[in-house]
PDB file of C-alpha atoms and ligand atoms in Angstrom:
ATOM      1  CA  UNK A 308      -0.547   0.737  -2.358  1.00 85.00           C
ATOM      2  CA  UNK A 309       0.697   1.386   1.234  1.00 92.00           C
ATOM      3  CA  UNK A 310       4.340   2.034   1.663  1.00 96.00           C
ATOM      4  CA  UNK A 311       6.074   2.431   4.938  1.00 97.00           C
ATOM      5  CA  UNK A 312       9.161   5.234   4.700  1.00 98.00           C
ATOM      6  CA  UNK A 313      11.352   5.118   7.884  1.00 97.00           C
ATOM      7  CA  UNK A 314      14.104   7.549   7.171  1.00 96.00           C
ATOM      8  CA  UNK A 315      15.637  10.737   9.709  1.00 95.00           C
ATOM      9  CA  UNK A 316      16.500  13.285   7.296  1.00 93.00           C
ATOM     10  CA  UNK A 317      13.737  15.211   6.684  1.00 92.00           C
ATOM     11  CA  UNK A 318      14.827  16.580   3.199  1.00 91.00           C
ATOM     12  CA  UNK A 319      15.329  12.657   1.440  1.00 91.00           C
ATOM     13  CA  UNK A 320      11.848  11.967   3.641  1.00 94.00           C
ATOM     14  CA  UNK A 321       9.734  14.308   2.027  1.00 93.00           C
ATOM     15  CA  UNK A 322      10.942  14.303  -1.243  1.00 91.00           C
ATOM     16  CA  UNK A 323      10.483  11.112  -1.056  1.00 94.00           C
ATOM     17  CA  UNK A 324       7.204  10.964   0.401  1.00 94.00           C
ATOM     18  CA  UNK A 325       6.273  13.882  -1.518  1.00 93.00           C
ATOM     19  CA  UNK A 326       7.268  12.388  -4.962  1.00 92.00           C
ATOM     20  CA  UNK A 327       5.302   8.902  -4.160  1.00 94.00           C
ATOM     21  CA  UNK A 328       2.312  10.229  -3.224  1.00 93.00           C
ATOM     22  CA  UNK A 329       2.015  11.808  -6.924  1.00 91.00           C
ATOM     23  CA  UNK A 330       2.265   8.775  -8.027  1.00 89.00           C
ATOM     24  CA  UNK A 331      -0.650   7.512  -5.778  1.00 88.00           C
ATOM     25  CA  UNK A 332       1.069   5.848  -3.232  1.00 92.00           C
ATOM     26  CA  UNK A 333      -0.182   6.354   0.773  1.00 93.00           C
ATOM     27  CA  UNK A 334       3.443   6.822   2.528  1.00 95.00           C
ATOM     28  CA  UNK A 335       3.602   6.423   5.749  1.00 95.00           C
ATOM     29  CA  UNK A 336       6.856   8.670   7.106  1.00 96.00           C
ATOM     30  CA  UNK A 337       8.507   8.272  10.687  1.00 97.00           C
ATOM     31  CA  UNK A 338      12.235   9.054  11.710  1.00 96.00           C
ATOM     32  CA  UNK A 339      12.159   6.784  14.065  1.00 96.00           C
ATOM     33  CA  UNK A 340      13.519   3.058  14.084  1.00 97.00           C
ATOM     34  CA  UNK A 341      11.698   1.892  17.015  1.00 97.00           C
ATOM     35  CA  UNK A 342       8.045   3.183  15.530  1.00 97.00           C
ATOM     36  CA  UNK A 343       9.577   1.949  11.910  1.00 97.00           C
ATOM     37  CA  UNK A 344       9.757  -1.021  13.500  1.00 97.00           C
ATOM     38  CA  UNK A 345       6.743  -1.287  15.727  1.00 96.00           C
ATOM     39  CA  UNK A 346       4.323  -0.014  12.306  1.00 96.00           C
ATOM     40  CA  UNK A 347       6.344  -2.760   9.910  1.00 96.00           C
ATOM     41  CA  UNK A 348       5.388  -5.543  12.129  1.00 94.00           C
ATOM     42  CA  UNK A 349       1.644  -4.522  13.037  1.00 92.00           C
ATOM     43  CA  UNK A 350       0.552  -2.904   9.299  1.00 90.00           C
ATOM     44  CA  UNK A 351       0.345  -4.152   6.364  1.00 88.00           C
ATOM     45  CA  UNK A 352       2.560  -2.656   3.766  1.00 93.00           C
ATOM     46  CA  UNK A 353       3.319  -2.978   0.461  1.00 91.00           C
ATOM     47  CA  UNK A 354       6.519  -1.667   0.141  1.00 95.00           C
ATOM     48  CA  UNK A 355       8.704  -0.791   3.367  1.00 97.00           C
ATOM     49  CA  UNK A 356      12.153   1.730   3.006  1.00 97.00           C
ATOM     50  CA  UNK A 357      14.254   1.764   5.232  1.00 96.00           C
ATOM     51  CA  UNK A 358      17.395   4.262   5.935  1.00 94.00           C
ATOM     52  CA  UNK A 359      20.178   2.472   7.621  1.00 90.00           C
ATOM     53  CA  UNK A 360      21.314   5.183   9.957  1.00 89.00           C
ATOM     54  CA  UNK A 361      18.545   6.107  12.097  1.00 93.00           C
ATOM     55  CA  UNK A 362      17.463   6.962  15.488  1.00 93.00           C
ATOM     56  CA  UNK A 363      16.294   4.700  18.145  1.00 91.00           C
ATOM     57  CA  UNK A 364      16.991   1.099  16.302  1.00 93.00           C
ATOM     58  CA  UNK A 365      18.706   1.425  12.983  1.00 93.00           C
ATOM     59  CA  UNK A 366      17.984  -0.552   9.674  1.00 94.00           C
ATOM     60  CA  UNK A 367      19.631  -3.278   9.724  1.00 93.00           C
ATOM     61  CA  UNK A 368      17.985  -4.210  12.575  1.00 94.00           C
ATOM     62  CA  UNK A 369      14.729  -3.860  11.747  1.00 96.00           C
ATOM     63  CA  UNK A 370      15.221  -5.250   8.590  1.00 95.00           C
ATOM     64  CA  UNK A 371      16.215  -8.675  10.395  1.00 94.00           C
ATOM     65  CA  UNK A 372      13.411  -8.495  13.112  1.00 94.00           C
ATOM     66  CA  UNK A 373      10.783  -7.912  10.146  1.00 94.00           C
ATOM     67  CA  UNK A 374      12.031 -11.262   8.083  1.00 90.00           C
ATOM     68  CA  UNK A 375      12.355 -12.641  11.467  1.00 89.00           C
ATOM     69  CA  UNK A 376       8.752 -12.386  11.680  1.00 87.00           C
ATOM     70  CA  UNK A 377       8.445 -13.987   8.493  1.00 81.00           C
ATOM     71  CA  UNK A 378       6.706 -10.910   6.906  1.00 85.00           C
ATOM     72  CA  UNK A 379       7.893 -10.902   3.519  1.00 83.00           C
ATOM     73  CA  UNK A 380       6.630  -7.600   2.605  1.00 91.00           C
ATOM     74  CA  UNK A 381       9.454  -5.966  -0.082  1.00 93.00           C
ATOM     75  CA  UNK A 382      12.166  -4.213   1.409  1.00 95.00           C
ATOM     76  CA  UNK A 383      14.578  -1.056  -0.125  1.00 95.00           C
ATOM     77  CA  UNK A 384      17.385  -0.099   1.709  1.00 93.00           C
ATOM     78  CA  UNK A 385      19.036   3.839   1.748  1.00 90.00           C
ATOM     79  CA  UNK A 386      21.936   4.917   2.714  1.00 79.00           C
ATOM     80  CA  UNK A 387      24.790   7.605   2.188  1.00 76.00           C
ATOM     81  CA  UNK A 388      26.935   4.470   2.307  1.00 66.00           C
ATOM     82  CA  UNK A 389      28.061   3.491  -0.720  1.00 67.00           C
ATOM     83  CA  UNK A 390      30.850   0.653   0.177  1.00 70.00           C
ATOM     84  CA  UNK A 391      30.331  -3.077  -1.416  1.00 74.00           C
ATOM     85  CA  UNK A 392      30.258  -4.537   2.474  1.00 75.00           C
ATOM     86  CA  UNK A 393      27.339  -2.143   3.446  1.00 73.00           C
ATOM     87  CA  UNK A 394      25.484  -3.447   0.378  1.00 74.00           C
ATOM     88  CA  UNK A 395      25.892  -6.845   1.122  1.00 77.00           C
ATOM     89  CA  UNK A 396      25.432  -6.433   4.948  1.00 78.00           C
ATOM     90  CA  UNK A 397      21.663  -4.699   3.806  1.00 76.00           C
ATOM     91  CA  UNK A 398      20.824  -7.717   1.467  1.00 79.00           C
ATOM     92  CA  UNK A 399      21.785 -10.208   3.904  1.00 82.00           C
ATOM     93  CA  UNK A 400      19.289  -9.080   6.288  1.00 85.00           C
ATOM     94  CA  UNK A 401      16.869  -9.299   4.090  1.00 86.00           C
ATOM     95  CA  UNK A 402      16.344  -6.540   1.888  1.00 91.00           C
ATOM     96  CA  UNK A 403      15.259  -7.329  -2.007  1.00 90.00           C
ATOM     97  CA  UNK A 404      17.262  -3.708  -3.338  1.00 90.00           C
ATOM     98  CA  UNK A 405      19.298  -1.025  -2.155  1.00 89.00           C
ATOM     99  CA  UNK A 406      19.836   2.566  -2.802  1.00 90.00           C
ATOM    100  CA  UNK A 407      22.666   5.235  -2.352  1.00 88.00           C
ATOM    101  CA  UNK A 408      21.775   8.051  -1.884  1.00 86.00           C
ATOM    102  CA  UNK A 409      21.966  11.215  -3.457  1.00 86.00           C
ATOM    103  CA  UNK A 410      19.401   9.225  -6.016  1.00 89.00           C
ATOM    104  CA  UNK A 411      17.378  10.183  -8.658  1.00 90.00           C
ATOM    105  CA  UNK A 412      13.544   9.570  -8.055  1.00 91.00           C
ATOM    106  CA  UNK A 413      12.438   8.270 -11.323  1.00 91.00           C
ATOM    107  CA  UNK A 414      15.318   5.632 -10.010  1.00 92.00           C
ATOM    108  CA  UNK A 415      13.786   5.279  -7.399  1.00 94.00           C
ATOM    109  CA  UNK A 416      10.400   4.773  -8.427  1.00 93.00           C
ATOM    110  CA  UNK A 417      11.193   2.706 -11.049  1.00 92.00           C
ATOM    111  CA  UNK A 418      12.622   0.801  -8.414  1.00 93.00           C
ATOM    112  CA  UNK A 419       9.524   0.112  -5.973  1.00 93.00           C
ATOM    113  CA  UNK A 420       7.860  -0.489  -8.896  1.00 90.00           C
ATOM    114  CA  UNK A 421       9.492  -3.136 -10.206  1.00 88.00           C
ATOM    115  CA  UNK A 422       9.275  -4.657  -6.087  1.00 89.00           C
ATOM    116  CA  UNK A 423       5.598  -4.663  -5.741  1.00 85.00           C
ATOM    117  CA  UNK A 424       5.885  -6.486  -9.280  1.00 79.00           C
ATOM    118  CA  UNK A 425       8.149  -8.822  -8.084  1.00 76.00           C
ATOM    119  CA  UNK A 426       5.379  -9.285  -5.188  1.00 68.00           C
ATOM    120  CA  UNK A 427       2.667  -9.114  -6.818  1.00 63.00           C
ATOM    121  CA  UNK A 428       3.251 -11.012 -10.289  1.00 58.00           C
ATOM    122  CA  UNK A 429       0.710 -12.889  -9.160  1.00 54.00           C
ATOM    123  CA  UNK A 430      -2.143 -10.948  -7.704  1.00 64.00           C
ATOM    124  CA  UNK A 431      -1.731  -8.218 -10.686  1.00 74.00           C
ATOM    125  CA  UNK A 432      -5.141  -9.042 -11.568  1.00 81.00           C
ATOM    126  CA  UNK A 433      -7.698  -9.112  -9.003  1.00 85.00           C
ATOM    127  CA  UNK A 434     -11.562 -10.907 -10.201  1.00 88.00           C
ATOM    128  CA  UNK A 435     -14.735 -10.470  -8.077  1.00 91.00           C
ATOM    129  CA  UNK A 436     -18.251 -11.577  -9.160  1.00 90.00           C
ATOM    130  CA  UNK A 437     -18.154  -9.559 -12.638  1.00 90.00           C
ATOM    131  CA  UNK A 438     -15.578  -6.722 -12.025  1.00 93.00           C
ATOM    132  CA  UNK A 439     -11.912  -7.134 -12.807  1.00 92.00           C
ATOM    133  CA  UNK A 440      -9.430  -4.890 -11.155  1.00 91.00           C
ATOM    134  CA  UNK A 441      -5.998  -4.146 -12.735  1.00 88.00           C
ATOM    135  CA  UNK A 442      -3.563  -3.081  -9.677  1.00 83.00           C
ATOM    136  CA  UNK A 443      -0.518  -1.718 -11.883  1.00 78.00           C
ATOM    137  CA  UNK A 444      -2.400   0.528 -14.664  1.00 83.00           C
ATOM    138  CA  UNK A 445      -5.407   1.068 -11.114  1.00 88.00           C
ATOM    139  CA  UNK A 446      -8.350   0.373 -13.470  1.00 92.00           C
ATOM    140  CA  UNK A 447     -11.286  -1.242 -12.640  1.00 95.00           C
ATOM    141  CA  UNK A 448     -13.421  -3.261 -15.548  1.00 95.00           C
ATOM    142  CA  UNK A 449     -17.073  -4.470 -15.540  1.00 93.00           C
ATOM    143  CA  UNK A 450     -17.188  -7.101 -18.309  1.00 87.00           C
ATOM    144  CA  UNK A 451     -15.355  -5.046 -20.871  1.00 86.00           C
ATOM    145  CA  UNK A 452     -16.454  -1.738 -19.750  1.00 93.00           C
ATOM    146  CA  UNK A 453     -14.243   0.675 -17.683  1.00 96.00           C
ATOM    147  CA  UNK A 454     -15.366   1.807 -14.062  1.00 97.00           C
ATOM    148  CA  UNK A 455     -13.452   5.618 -13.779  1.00 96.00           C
ATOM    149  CA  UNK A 456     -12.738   5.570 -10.292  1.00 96.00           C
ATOM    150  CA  UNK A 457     -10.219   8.276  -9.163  1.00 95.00           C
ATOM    151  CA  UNK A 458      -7.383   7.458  -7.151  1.00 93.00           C
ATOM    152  CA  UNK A 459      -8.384   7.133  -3.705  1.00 94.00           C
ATOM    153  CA  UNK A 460     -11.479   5.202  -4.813  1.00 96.00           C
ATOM    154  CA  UNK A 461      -9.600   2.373  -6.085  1.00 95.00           C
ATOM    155  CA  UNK A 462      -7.674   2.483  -3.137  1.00 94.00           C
ATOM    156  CA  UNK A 463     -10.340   1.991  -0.766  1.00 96.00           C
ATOM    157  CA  UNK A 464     -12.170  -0.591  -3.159  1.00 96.00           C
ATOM    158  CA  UNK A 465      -8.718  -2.491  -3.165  1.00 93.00           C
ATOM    159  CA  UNK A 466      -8.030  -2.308   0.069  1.00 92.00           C
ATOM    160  CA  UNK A 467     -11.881  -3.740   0.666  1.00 94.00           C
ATOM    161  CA  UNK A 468     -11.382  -6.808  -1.548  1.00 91.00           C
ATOM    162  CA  UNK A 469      -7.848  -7.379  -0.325  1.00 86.00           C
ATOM    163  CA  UNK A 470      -9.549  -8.053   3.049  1.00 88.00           C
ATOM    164  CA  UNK A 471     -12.450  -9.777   1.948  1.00 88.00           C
ATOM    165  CA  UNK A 472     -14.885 -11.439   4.523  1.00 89.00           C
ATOM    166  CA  UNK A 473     -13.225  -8.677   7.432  1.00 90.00           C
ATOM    167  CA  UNK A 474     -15.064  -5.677   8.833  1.00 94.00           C
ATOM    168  CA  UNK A 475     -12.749  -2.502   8.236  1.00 94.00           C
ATOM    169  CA  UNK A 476     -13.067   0.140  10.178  1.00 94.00           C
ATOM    170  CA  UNK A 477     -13.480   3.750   9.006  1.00 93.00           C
ATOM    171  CA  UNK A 478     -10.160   4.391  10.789  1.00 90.00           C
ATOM    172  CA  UNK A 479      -8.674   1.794   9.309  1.00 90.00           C
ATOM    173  CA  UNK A 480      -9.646   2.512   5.888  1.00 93.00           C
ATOM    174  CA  UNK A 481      -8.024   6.250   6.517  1.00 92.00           C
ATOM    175  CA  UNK A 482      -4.733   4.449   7.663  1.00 88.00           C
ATOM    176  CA  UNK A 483      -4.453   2.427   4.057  1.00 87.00           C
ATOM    177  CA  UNK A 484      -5.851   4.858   2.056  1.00 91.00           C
ATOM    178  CA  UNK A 485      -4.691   8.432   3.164  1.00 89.00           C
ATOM    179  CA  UNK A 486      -1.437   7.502   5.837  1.00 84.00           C
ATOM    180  CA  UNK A 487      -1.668   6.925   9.651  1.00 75.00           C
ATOM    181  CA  UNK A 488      -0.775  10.672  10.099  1.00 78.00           C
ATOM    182  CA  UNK A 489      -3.711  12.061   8.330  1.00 82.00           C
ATOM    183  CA  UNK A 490      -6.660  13.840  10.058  1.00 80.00           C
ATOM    184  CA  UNK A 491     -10.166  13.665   8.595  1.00 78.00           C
ATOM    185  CA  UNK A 492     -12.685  15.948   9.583  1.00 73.00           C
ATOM    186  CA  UNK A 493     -15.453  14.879   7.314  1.00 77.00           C
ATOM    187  CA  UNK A 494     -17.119  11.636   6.846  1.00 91.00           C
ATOM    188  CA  UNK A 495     -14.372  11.016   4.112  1.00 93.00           C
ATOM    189  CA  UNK A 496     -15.009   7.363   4.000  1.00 95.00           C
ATOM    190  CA  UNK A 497     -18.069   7.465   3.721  1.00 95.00           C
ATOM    191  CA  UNK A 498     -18.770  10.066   0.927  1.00 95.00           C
ATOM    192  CA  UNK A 499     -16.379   7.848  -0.933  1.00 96.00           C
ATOM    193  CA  UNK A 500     -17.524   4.645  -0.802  1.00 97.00           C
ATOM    194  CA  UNK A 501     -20.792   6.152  -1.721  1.00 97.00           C
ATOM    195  CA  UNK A 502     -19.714   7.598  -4.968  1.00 97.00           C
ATOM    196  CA  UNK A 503     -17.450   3.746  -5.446  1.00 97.00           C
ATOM    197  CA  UNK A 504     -20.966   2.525  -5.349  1.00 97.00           C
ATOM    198  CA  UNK A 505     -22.470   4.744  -7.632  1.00 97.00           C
ATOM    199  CA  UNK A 506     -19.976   4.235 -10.408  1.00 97.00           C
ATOM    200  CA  UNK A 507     -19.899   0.232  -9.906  1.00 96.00           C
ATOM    201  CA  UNK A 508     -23.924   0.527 -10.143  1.00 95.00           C
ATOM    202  CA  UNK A 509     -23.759   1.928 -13.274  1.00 95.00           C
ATOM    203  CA  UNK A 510     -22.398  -1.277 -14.558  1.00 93.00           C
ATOM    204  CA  UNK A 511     -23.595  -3.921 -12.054  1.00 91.00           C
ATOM    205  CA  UNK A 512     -24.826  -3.771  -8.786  1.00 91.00           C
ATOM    206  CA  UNK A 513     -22.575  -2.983  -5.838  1.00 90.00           C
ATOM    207  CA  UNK A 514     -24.484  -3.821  -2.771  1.00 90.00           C
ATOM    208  CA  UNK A 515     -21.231  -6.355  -2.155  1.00 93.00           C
ATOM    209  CA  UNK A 516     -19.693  -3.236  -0.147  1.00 95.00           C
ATOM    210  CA  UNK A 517     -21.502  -3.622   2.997  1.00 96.00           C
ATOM    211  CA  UNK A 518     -22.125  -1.411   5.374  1.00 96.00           C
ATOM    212  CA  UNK A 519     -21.754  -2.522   8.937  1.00 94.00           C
ATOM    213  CA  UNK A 520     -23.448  -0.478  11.529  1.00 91.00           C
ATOM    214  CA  UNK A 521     -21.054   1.281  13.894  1.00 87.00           C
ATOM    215  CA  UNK A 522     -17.828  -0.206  12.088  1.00 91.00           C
ATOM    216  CA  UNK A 523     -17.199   0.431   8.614  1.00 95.00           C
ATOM    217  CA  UNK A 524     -17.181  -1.597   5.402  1.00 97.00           C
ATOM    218  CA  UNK A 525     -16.665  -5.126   4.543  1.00 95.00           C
ATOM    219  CA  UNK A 526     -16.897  -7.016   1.417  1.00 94.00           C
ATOM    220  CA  UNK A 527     -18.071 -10.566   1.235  1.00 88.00           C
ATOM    221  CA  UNK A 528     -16.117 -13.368   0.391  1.00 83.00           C
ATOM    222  CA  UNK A 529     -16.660 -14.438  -2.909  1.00 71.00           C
ATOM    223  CA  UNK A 530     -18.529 -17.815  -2.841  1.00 58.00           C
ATOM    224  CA  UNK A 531     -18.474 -18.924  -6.630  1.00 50.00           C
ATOM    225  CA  UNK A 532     -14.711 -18.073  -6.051  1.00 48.00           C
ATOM    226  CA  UNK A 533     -14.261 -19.902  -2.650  1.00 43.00           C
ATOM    227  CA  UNK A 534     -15.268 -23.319  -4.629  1.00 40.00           C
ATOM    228  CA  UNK A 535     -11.886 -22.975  -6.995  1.00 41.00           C
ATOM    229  CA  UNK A 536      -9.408 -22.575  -3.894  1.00 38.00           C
TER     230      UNK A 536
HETATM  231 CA1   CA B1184      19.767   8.503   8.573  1.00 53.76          CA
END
């Protein structure tokens, strides 16, 4: 799960990115409202929250541009202001929930949890050949048996059959999985796909996650699920 923070005050930012990324979430942070904006419209997020007051263009704003775009991606507005007009102002731009801030996280994250429900009602359950990946508990099943991937594994194996039939790049991959900020210095993707495909072949074979010279990974599209669309 990918969320995209855009928020100035450094202290709300990282506690807030901080407190997601326990919880397994890839945050990407910037103060800015132009780059909020420019990374809302070009990535794909799961989640994007927004601080009104900000820098550069300020949420509102981008809030309209991004539904003008007809992204529909879930949207949480934060502000200090706490006046009835400001609320409805946010969710007439757009936004699906609103927060005042000084909040409490488990709030908070009961909050953005119960948006990428909303979004994802009904993609919770993700089928490919014989696995069967559950995106809120972040287990993976073969038949009735349970693949233990950690964390960023499922990430990257979601993020694979999310895209299904497209080449991802390794730098891509590191964008979704780890945040746009994040330096690698190791062949990170790669050692983990490799252990992904150990644990699936324990349990059927995983030569679906391709390798494509020079690029990165893709998975197949799934043909015997193709025929029910
Ligand atoms: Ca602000």
């Amino acid at each position: 799960m990918r969320i995209l923070l855009v928020e100035d005050e450094t202290g709300v930012a990282s506690f807030i990115k901080r407190g997601l990324e326990e919880e397994n979430y890839t945050v990407d942070h910037v103060v800015d409202g132009e780059e909020g904006l420019s990374l809302a419209l070009t990535n794909q997020y799961d989640v994007i929250i927004l601080d009104i007051m900000l820098p550069g263009v300020n949420g509102i704003a981008i809030c309209k541009q991004i539904r003008q775009k007809s992204i529909q991606t879930p949207i949480m507005m934060l502000t200090a202001k706490d006046s009835v007009k400001d609320k409805v102002v946010g969710l007439d731009c757009g936004a699906d929930d609103y927060m005042t801030k000084p909040f409490s996280f488990a709030e908070f994250v009961a909050r953005v949890r119960a948006l990428l429900r909303r979004k994802q009602d009904s993609l919770i359950e993700l089928r490919y050949r014989t696995l069967r990946i559950d995106t809120l508990s972040h287990k993976v099943y073969a038949g009735d048996k349970e693949i233990m991937l950690r964390p960023k594994e499922f990430a990257i194996l979601l993020y694979l059959l999310r895209n299904k039939g497209r080449v991802l790049s390794r730098t891509q991959i590191i964008e979704n999985v780890w945040g746009y900020d994040f330096n690698p210095t190791t062949n990170i993707v790669d050692v983990h796909i490799k252990s992904i495909r150990e644990k699936i072949n324990e349990f059927t074979p995983s030569d679906f996650i391709r390798s494509v010279r020079g690029t990165g990974y893709m998975i197949d599209t799934d043909s015997s699920e193709d025929a029910h669309d």
